[in-house]
Short mmCIF file of C-alpha atoms in Angstrom, two decimals:
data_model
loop_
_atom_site.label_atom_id
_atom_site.label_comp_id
_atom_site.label_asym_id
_atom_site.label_seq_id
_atom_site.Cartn_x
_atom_site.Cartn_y
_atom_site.Cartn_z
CA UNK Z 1 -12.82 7.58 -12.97
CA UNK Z 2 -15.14 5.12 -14.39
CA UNK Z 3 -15.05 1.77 -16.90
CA UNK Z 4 -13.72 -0.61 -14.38
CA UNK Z 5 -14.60 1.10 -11.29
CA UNK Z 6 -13.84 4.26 -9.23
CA UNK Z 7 -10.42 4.96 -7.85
CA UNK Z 8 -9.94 3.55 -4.52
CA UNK Z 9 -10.78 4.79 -1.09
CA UNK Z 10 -8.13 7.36 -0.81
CA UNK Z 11 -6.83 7.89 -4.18
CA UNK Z 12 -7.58 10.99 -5.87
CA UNK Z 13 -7.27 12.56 -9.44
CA UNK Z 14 -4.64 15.40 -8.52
CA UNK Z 15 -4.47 18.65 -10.94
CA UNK Z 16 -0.76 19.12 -11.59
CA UNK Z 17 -0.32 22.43 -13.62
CA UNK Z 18 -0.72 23.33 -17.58
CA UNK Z 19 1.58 22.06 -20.52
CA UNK Z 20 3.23 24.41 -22.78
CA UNK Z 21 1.30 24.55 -26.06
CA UNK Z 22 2.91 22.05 -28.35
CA UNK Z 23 2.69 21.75 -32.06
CA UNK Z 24 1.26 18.60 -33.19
CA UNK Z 25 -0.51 16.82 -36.08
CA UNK Z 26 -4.39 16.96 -35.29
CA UNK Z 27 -5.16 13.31 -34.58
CA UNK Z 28 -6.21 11.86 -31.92
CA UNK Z 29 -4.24 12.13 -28.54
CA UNK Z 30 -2.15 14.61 -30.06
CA UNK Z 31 -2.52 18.24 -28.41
CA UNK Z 32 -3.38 19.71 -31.51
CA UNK Z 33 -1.90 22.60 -31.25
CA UNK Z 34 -3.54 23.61 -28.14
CA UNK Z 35 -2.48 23.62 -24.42
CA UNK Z 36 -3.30 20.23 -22.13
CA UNK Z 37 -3.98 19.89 -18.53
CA UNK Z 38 -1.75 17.55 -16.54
CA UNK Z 39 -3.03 15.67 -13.79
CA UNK Z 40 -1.90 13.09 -11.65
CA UNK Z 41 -3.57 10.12 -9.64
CA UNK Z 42 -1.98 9.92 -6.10
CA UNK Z 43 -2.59 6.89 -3.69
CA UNK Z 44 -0.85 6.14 -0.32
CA UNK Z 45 -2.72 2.32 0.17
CA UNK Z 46 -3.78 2.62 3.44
CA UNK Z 47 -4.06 -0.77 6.39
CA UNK Z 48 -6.63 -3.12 5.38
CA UNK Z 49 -6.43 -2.29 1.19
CA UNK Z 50 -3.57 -5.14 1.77
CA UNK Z 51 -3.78 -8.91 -0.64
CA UNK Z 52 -6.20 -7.07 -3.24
CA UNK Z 53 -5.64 -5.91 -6.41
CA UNK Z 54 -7.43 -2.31 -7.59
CA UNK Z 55 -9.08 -1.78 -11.44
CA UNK Z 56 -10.07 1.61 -12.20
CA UNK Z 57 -10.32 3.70 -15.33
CA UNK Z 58 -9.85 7.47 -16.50
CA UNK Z 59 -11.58 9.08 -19.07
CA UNK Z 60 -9.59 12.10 -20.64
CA UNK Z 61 -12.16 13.99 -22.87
CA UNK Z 62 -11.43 17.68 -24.84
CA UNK Z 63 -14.40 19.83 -23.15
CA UNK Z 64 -13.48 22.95 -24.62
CA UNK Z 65 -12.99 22.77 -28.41
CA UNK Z 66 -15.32 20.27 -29.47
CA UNK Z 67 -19.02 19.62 -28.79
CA UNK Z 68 -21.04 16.12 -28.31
CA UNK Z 69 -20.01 13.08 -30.21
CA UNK Z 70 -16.65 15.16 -31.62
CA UNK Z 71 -15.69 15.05 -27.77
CA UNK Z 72 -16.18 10.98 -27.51
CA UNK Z 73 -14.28 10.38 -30.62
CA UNK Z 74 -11.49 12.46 -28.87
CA UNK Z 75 -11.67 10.99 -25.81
CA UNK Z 76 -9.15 8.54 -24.37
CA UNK Z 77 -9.50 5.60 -21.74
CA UNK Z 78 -6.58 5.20 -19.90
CA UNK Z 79 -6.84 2.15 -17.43
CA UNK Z 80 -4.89 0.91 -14.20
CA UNK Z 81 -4.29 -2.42 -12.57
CA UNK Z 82 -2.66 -1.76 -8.88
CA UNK Z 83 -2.38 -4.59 -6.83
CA UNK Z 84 -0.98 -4.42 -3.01
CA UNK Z 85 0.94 -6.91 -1.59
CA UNK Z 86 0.80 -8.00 1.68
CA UNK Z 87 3.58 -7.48 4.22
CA UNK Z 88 5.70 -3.94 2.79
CA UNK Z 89 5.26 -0.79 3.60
CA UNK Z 90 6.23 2.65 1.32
CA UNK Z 91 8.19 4.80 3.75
CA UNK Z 92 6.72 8.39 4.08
CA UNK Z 93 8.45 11.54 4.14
CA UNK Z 94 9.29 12.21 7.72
CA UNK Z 95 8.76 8.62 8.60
CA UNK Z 96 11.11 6.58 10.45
CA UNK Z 97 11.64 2.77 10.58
CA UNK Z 98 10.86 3.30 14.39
CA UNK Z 99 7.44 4.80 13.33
CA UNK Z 100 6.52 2.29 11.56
CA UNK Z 101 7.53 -0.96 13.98
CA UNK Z 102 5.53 0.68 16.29
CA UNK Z 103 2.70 0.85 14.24
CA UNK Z 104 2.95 -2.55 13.22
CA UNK Z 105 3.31 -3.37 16.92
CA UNK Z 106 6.58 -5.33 16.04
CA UNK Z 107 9.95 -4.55 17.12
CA UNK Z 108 12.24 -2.01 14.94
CA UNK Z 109 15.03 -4.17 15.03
CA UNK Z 110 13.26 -7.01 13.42
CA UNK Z 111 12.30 -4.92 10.62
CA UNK Z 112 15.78 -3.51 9.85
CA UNK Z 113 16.79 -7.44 9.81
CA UNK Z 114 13.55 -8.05 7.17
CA UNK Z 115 15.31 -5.51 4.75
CA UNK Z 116 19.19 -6.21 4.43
CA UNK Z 117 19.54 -2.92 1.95
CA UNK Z 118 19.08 -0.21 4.44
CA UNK Z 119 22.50 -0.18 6.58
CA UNK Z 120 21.19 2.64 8.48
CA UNK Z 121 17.96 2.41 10.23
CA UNK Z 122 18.04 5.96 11.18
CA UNK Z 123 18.66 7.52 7.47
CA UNK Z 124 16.25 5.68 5.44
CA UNK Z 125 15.13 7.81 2.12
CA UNK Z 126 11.35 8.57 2.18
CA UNK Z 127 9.32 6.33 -0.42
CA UNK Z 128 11.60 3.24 0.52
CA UNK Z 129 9.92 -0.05 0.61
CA UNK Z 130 9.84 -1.65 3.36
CA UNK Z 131 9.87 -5.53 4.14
CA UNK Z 132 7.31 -5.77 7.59
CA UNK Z 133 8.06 -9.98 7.93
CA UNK Z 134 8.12 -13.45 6.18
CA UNK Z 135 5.51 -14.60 4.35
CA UNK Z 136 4.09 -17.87 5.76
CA UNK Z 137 2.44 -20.10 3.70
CA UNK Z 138 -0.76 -21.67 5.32
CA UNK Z 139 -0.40 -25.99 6.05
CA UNK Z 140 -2.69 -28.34 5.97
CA UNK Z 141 -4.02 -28.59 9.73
CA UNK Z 142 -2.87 -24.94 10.92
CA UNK Z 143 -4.61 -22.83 12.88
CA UNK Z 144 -4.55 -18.91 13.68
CA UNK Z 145 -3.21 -20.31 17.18
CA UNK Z 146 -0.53 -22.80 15.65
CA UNK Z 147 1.00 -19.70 13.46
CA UNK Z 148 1.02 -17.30 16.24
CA UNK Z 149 2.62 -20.15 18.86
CA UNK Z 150 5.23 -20.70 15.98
CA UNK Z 151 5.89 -17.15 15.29
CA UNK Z 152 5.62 -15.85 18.46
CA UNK Z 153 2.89 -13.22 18.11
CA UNK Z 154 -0.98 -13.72 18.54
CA UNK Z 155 -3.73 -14.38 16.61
CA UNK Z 156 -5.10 -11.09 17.13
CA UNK Z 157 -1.69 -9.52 14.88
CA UNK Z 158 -1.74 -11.60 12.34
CA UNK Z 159 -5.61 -10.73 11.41
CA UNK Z 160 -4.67 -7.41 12.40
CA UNK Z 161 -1.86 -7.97 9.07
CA UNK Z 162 -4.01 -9.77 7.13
CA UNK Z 163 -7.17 -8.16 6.11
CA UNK Z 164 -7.85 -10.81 3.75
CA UNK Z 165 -7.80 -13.97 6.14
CA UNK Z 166 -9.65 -11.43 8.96
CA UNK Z 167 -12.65 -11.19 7.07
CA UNK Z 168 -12.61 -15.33 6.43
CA UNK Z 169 -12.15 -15.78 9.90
CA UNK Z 170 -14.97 -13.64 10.65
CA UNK Z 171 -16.82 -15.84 8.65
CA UNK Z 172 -15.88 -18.95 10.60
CA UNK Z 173 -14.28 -20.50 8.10
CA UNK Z 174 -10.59 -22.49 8.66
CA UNK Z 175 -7.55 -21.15 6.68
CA UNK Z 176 -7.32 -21.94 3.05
CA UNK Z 177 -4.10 -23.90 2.88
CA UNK Z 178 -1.27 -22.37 0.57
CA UNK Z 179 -2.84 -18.44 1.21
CA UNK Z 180 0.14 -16.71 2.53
CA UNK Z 181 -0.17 -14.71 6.04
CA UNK Z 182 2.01 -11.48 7.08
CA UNK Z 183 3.57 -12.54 10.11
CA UNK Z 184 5.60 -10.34 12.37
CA UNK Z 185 6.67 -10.92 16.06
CA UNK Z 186 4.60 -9.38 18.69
CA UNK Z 187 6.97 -7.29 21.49
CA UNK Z 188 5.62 -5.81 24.68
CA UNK Z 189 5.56 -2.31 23.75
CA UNK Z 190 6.11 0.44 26.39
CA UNK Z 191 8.12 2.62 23.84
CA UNK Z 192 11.04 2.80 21.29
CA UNK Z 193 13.62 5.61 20.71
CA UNK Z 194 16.02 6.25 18.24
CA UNK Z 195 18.98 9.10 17.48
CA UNK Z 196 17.13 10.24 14.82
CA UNK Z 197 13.13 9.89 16.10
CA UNK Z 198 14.52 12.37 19.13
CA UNK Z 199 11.82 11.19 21.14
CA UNK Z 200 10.04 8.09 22.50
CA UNK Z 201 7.00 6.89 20.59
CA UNK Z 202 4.23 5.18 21.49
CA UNK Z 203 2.36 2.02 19.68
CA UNK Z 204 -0.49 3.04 18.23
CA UNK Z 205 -3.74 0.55 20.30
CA UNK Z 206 -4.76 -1.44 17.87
CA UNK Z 207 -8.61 -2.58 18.35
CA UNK Z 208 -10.16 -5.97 17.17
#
């Protein structure tokens, strides 16, 4: 990766398998005749890569048939612009809606409310995304405290939610009215089980 930037933490430039040799005016981004590698980049966004949006580059360059500046006039720049929202969540295989309310330290029900499509929160397909909680726009005169109080979690989850607003209020500085917050109920967690989970799981601690 290169031009704007490497891929981000996590991502990686996956080798997929050859192409079949395909028959093609010589020109550029054509095969040529010749065989072509396929790979893939694969990213799973990760907590805390949340409210920012991701530039990065690839650089596709013939190594084997041509030598110095024939390979840069063969070469092709393909570029990416990923940006990850706040508040959803990409189901993975094997997950369970369960799984991830306890990660979230929020209650499974309330998620299954956020996202009216799935009818059955034990049989959700893997890759689904996943509403976590409303979006709250930030007042004039709010506070950390007067969210939580009116949301009924704690200041503590919605940084934890919020990577973006964490690191301004490790600044010191108040909340920028009209930035929008991830909040999500808090729920005393001793354990949730489902038909499907087939055993109780625990919430994840979550350190601040």
């Amino acid at each position: 990766a290169d031009g704007s930037g490497p891929l981000p933490a996590g991502a990686q430039l996956v080798y997929v398998g050859e192409a079949p040799e395909v028959a093609a005016p010589a020109k550029r981004g054509a095969f040529d005749g010749c065989g072509a590698s396929d790979y893939m980049v694969v990213w799973y966004p990760q907590r805390g890569q949340e409210a920012v949006t991701y530039d990065f580059c690839v650089n596709v360059q013939d190594r084997g048939l041509c030598l110095g500046l024939a390979c840069a006039a063969r070469a092709v720049d393909r570029c990416f612009s990923v940006a990850v929202d706040k508040c959803r969540y990409c189901l993975a295989a094997g997950e369970t809606v369960m799984a991830v309310a306890a990660r979230y330290r929020t209650d499974w029900i309330q998620v299954w409310g956020a996202n009216p499509h799935i009818t059955n929160p034990d049989d959700v397909a893997a890759w689904t995304e996943l509403v976590l909680g409303p979006t709250y726009s930030v007042r004039p005169r709010d506070t950390l405290q007067r969210v939580a109080d009116r949301f009924g979690t704690t200041p503590g989850n919605i940084l934890a939610a919020n990577p973006d607003v964490a690191a301004v209020a490790a600044a010191g500085s108040p909340l920028q009215v009209g930035v929008g917050l991830c909040v999500m109920p808090a729920v005393c967690w001793g354990g949730a089980a489902s038909p499907a989970a087939g055993a109780f799981l625990d919430a994840p601690p979550i350190v601040f």
